[in-house]
Coordinates of C-alpha atoms and ligand atoms in Angstrom, one line a residue:
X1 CA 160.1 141.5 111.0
X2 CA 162.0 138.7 112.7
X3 CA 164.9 137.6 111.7
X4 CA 165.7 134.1 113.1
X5 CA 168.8 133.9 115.6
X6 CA 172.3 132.7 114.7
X7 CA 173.3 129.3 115.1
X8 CA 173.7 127.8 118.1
X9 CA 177.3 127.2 119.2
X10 CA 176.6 124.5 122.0
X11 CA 177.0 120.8 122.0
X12 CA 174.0 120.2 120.7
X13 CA 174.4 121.9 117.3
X14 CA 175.6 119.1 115.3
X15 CA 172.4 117.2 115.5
X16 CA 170.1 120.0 116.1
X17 CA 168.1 121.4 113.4
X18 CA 166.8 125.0 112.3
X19 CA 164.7 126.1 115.0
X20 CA 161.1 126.8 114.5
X21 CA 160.0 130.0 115.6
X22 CA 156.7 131.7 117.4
X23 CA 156.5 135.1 118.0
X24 CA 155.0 136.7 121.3
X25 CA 151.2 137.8 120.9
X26 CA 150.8 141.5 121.3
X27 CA 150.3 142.1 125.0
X28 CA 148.7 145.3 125.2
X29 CA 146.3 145.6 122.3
X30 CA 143.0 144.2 121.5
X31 CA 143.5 140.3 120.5
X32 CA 140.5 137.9 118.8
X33 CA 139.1 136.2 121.4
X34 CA 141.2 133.5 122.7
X35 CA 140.5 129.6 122.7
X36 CA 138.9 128.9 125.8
X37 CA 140.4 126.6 128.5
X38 CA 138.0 123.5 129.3
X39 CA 137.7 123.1 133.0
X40 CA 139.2 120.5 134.1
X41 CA 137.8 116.8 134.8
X42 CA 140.0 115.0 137.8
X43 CA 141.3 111.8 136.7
X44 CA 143.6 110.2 139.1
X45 CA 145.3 111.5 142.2
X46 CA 148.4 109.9 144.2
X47 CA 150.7 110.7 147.0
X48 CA 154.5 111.2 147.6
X49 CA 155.8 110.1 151.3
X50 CA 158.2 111.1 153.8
X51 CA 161.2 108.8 151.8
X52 CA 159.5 110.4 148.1
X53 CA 158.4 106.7 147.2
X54 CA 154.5 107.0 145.9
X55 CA 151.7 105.5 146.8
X56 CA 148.8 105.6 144.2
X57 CA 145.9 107.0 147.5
X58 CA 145.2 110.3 149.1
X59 CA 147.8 109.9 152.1
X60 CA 149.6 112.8 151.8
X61 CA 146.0 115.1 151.1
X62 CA 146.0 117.9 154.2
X63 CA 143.2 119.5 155.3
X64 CA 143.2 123.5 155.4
X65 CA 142.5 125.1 158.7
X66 CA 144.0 129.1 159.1
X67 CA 147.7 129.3 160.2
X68 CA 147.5 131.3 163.6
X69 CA 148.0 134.8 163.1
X70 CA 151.7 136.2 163.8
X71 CA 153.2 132.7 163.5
X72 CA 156.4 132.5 163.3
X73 CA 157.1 131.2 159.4
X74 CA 161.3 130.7 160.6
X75 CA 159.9 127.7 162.6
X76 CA 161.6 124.1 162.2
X77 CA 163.9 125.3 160.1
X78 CA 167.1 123.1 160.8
X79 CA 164.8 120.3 161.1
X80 CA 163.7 120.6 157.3
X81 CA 164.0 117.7 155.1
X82 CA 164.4 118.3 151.4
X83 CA 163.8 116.3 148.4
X84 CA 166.9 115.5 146.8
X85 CA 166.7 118.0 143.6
X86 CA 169.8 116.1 141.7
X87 CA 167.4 113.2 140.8
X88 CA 165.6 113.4 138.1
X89 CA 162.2 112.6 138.2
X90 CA 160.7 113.3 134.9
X91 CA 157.1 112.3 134.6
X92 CA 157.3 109.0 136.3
X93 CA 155.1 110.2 139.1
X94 CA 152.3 110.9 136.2
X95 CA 153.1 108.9 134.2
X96 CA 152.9 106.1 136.8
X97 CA 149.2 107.5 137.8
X98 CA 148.0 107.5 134.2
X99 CA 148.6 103.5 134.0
X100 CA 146.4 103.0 136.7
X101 CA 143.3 104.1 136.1
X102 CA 141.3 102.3 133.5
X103 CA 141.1 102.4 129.8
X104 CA 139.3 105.2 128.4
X105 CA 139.3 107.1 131.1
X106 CA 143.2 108.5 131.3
X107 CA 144.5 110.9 128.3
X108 CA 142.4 111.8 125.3
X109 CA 145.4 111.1 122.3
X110 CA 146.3 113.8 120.1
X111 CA 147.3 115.8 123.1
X112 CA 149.6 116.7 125.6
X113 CA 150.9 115.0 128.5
X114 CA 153.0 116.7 131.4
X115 CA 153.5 119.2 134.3
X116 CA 151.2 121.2 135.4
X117 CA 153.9 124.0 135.8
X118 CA 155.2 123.6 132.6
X119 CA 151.8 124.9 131.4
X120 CA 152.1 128.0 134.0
X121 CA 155.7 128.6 132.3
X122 CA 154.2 128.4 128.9
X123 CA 151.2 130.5 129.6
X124 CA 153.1 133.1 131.7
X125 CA 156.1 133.4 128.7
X126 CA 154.3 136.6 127.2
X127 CA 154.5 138.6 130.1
X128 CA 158.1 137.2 131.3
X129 CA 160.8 139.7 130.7
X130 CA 163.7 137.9 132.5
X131 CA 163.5 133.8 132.6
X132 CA 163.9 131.9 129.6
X133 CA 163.1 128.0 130.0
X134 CA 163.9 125.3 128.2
X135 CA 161.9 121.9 127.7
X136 CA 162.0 118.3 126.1
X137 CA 159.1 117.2 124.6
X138 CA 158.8 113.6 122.8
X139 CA 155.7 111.8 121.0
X140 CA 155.0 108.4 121.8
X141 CA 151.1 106.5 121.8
X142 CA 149.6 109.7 120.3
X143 CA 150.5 112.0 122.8
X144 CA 153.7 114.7 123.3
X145 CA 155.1 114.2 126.5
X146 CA 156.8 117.7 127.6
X147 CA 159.4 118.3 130.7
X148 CA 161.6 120.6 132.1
X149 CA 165.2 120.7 130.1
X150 CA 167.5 122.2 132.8
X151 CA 170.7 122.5 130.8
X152 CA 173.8 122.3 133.1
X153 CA 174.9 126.6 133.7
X154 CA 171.1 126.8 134.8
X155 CA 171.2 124.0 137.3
X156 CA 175.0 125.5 138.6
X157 CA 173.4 129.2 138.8
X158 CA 170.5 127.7 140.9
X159 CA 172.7 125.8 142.7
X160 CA 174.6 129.0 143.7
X161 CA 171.8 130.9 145.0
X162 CA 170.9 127.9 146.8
X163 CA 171.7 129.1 150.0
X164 CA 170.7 132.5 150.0
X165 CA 166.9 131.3 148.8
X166 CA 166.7 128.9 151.9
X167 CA 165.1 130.8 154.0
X168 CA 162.9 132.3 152.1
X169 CA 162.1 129.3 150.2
X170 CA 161.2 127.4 153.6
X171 CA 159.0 129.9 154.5
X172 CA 156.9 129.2 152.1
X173 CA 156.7 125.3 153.3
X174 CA 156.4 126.7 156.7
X175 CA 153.4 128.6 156.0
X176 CA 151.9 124.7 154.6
X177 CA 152.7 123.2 157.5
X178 CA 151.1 126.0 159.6
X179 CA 147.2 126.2 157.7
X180 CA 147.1 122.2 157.4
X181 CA 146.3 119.3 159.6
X182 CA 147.6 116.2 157.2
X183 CA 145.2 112.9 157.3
X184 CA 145.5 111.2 160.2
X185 CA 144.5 114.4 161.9
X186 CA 146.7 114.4 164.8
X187 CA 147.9 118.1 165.5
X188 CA 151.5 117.3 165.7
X189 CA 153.1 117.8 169.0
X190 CA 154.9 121.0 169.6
X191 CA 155.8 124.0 171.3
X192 CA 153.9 126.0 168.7
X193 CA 150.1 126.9 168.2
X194 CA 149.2 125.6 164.3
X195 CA 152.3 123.6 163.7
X196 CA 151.6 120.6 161.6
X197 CA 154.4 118.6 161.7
X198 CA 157.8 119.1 160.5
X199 CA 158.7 120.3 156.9
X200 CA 160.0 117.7 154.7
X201 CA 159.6 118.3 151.0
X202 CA 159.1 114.4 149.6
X203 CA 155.7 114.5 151.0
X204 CA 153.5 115.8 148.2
X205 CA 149.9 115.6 147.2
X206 CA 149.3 115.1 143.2
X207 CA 146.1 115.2 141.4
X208 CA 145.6 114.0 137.7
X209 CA 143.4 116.2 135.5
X210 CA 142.3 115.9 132.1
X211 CA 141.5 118.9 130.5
X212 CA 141.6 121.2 127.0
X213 CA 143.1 124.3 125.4
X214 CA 140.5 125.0 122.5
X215 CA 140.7 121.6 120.3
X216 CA 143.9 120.6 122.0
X217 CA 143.4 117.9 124.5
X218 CA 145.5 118.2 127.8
X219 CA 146.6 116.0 130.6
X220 CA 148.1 117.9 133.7
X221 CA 150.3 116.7 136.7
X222 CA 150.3 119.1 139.6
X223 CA 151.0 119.4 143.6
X224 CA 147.4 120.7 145.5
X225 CA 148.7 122.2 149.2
X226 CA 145.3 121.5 150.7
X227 CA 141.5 120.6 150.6
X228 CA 138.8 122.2 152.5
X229 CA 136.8 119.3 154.0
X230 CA 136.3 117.8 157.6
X231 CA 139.6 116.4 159.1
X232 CA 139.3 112.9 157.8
X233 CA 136.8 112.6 155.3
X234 CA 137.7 112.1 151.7
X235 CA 138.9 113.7 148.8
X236 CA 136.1 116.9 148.1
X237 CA 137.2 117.5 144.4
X238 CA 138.8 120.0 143.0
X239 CA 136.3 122.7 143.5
X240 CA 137.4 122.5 147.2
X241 CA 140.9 122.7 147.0
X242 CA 143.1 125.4 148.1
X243 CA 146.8 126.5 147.0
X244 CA 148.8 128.1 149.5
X245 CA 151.4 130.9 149.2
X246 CA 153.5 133.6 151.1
X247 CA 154.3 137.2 150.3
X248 CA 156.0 140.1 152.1
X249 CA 154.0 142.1 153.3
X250 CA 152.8 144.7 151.0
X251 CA 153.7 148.8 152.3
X252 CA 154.1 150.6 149.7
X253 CA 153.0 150.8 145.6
X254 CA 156.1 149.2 144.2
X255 CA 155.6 146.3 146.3
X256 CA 151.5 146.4 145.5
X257 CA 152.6 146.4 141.6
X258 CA 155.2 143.4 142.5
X259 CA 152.3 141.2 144.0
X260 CA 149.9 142.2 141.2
X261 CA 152.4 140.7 138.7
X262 CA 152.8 137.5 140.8
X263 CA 148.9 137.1 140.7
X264 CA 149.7 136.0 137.1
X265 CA 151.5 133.3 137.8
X266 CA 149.5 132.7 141.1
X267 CA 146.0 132.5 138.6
X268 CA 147.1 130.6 135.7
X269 CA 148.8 127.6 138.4
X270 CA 145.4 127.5 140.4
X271 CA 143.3 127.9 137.2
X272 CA 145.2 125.1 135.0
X273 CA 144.2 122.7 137.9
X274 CA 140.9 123.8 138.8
X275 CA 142.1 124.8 141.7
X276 CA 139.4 127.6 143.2
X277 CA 140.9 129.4 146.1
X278 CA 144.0 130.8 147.0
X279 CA 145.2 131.6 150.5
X280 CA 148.0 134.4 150.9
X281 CA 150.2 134.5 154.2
X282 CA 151.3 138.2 154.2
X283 CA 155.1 137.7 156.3
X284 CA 157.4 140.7 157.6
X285 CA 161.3 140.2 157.3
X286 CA 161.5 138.1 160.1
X287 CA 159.3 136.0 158.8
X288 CA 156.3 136.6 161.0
X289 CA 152.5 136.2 159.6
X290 CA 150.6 139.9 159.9
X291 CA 147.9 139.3 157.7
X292 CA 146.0 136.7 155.5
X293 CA 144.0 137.2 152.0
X294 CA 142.1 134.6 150.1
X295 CA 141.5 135.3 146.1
X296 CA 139.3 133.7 144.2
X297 CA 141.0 132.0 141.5
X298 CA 138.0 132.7 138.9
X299 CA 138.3 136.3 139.8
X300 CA 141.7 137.5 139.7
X301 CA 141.9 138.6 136.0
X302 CA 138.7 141.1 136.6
X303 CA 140.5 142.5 140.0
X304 CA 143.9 142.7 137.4
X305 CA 141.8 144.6 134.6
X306 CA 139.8 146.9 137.3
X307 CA 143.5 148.5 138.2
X308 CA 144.3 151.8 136.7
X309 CA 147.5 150.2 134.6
X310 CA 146.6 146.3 134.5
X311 CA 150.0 144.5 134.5
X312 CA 148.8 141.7 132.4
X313 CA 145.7 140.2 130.8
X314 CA 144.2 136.8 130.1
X315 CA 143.7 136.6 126.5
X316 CA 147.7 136.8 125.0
X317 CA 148.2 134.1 127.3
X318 CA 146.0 131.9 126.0
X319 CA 146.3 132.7 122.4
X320 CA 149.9 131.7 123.4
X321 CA 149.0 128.8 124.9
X322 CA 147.2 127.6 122.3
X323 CA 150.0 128.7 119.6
X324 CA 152.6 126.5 121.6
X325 CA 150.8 123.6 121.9
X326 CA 149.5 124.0 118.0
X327 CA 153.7 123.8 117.1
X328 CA 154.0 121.4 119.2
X329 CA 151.2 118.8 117.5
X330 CA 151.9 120.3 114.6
X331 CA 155.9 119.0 114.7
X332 CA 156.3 116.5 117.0
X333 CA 153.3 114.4 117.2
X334 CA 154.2 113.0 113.5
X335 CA 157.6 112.1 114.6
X336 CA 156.0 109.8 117.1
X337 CA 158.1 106.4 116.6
X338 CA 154.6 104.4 116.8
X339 CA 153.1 105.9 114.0
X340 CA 155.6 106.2 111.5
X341 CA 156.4 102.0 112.6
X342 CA 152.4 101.1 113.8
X343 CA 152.8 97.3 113.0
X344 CA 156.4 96.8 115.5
X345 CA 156.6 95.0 117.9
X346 CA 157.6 97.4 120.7
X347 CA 160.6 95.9 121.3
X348 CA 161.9 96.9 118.4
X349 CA 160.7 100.2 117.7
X350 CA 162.8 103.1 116.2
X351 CA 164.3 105.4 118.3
X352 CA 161.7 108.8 119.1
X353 CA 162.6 112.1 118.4
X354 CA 164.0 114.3 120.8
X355 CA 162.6 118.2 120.4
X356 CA 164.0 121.1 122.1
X357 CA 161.2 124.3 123.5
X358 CA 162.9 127.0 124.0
X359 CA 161.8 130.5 125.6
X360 CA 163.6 133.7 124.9
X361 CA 162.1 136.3 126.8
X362 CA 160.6 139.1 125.2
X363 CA 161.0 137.1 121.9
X364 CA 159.3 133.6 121.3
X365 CA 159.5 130.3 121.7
X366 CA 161.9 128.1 119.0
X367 CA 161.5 124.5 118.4
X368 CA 164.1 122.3 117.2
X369 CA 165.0 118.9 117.1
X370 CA 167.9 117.7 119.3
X371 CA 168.4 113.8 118.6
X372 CA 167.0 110.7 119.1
X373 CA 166.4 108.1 122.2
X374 CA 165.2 104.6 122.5
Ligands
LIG401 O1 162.1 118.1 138.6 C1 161.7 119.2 138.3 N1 162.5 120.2 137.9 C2 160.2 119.5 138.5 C3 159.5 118.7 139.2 C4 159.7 120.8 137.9 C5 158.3 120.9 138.2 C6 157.6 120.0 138.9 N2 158.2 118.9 139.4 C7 157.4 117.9 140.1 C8 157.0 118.3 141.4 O2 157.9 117.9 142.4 C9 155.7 117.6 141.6 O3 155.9 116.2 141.9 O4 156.3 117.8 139.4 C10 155.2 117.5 140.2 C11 154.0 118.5 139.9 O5 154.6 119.8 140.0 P1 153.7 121.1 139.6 O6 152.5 121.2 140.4 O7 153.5 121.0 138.1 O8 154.7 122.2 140.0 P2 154.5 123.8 140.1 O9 153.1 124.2 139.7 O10 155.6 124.4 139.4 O11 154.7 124.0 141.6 C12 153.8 123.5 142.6 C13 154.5 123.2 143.9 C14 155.3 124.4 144.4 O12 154.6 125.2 145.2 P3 154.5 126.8 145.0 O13 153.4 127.2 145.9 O14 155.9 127.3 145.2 O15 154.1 127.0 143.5 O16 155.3 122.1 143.7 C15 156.5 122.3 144.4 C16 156.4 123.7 145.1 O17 156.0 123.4 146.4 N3 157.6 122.2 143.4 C17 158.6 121.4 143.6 N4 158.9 120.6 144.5 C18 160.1 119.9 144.4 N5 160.9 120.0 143.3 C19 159.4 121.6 142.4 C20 160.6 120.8 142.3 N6 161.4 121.0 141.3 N7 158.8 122.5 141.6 C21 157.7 122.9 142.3
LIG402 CA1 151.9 126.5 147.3

């Protein structure tokens, strides 16, 4: 049986409360079947430029075309530009796109508001044996918004291996640049077949979707790499977009078992979006493209269960899901400062309360309050 942990000796003690705690689903026996995950309706899409300001349009959509093979993925690197990560963002970028489009047809109350990614995390947590998270949510109008909490060692560690993950990390962004042409559809000019302009991480593509976990009503943020459509037409929907990622190439089983756990995290990030293919750029050491797979979003749990010791499987990941997001309604939606004070003006409403998310891995997730804001 668990037994809950012993108190917590950080700054955030005083105020906190006894955490709430959800166990891990079983990950390797036979589970009811899990609520099913609605597919998702697009709502509202919007566009980060080069200097990260947004612009509520398709600007920054890119249109998928192959990156040449044996590309050179180490290309424009000291001309990179990256976002600066010590601003905060939060949900502005959402929650920005959520006023605009008309009543009735943003969020569905009663729900949950936030990240894509911070779905993924949630989803993945029962098959996570190393990173624990940590995430704010808050209720306000009817809905829990939930974000990243990145407390201040986790932001100093990352910080520290800053450096060595350069490289690598641009690679990644290197491999976008090379299987895109952006919108205005000028190949930019260069010394190198494919190139499509020079990396800088403000520019990002976000697209709005509305969507459900069983009864639980969600509304998803999230960056789409690509579409596939004719150089200058408009926005195909969501059944035509494509995510974009690198891998080292694969030589031996380890490194076959190593990918097949990434697919997790690869599926439930397309999946969550509606997002139905996914492009692989296999790289060497150096950084040089030697092959290319696509994967079928939809089909990557069945390729998962058809291997002789399947890694992972869909249903404790919902059922998690589901159990998350349940705690989460369950605790912090009635806190929400707008229905315990309906008939204030906003001016003067009470403060909302603050909730901590906490994953341990291997364990659970806790809830607990952690103060008040407003
Ligand atoms: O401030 C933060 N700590 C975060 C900000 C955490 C997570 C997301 N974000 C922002 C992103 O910048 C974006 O505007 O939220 C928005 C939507 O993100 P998402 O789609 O929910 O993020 P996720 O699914 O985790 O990642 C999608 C892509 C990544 O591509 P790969 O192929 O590596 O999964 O978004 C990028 C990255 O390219 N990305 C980020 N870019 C800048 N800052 C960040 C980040 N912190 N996290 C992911
Ligand atoms: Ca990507």
């Amino acid at each position: 049986a668990y037994r809950p942990p012993p108190p917590r000796q950080s700054a955030e003690a005083s105020s906190s409360s006894t955490p709430l705690f959800l166990p891990l689903p079983p990950l390797f026996q036979p589970l009811p079947p899990p609520p099913p995950y609605h597919s998702p309706t697009l709502i509202s899409t919007y566009s980060h430029s080069p200097d990260r300001s947004i612009v509520h349009d398709d600007t920054s959509m890119a249109y998928y075309r192959p990156a040449p093979m044996g590309c050179d993925l180490k290309y424009g690197f000291e001309r990179r530009i990256e976002r600066d990560e010590e601003v905060e963002e939060h949900l502005d970028g959402l929650c920005e796109a959520l006023q605009t489009v008309g009543e009735g047809r943003g969020e569905r109350k009663g729900g949950v508001i936030t990240w894509r990614g911070m779905i993924t995390r949630i989803m993945t947590a029962p098959f996570e044996d190393r990173d624990g998270w940590e995430m704010t949510a808050i209720a306000l109008d009817g809905s829990v918004y939930l974000e990243e909490h990145d407390p201040p060692e986790s932001k100093a560690n990352r910080r520290k291996q800053q450096s060595s993950w350069a490289l690598p990390t641009y690679m990644g962004y290197a491999f976008e640049s090379f299987s895109t042409v952006s919108r205005d559809g000028e190949e930019a000019e260069s010394e190198v077949e494919g190139w499509g302009g020079d990396v800088n991480t403000n520019v990002q593509w976000c697209n709005v979707v509305r969507s459900a976990i069983g009864e639980i009503p969600l509304c998803l943020g999230g960056e789409v790499d690509c579409v596939r459509a004719e150089i200058g037409s408009p926005h195909p929907g969501l059944e035509r977009t494509v995510e974009l990622k690198t891998n080292k190439v694969i030589e031996n089983e380890r490194q076959d078992a190593v990918f097949h756990k990434k697919l997790l995290k690869h599926w439930a990030q397309s999946w969550l979006l509606g997002v139905p293919e996914i492009q692989v750029g296999f790289r060497d050491d150096a950084g040089i493209v030697k092959s290319q797979k696509g994967f079928e979003t939809e089909s990557i749990p069945r390729l998962i269960a058809s291997l002789p010791h399947p890694p992972w499987s869909t249903p404790p990941t919902l059922h998690f899901l589901h159990a998350v997001l349940s705690l989460l309604l369950t605790h912090v939606l009635p806190t929400d400062p707008l229905l315990t004070h309906p008939q204030n003006p906003s001016s003067d409403l009470p403060p909302a309360t603050v909730w901590r998310l906490r994953f341990v891995p291997r364990k659970g997730c806790e809830l607990y309050k952690v103060g008040e804001v407003g």
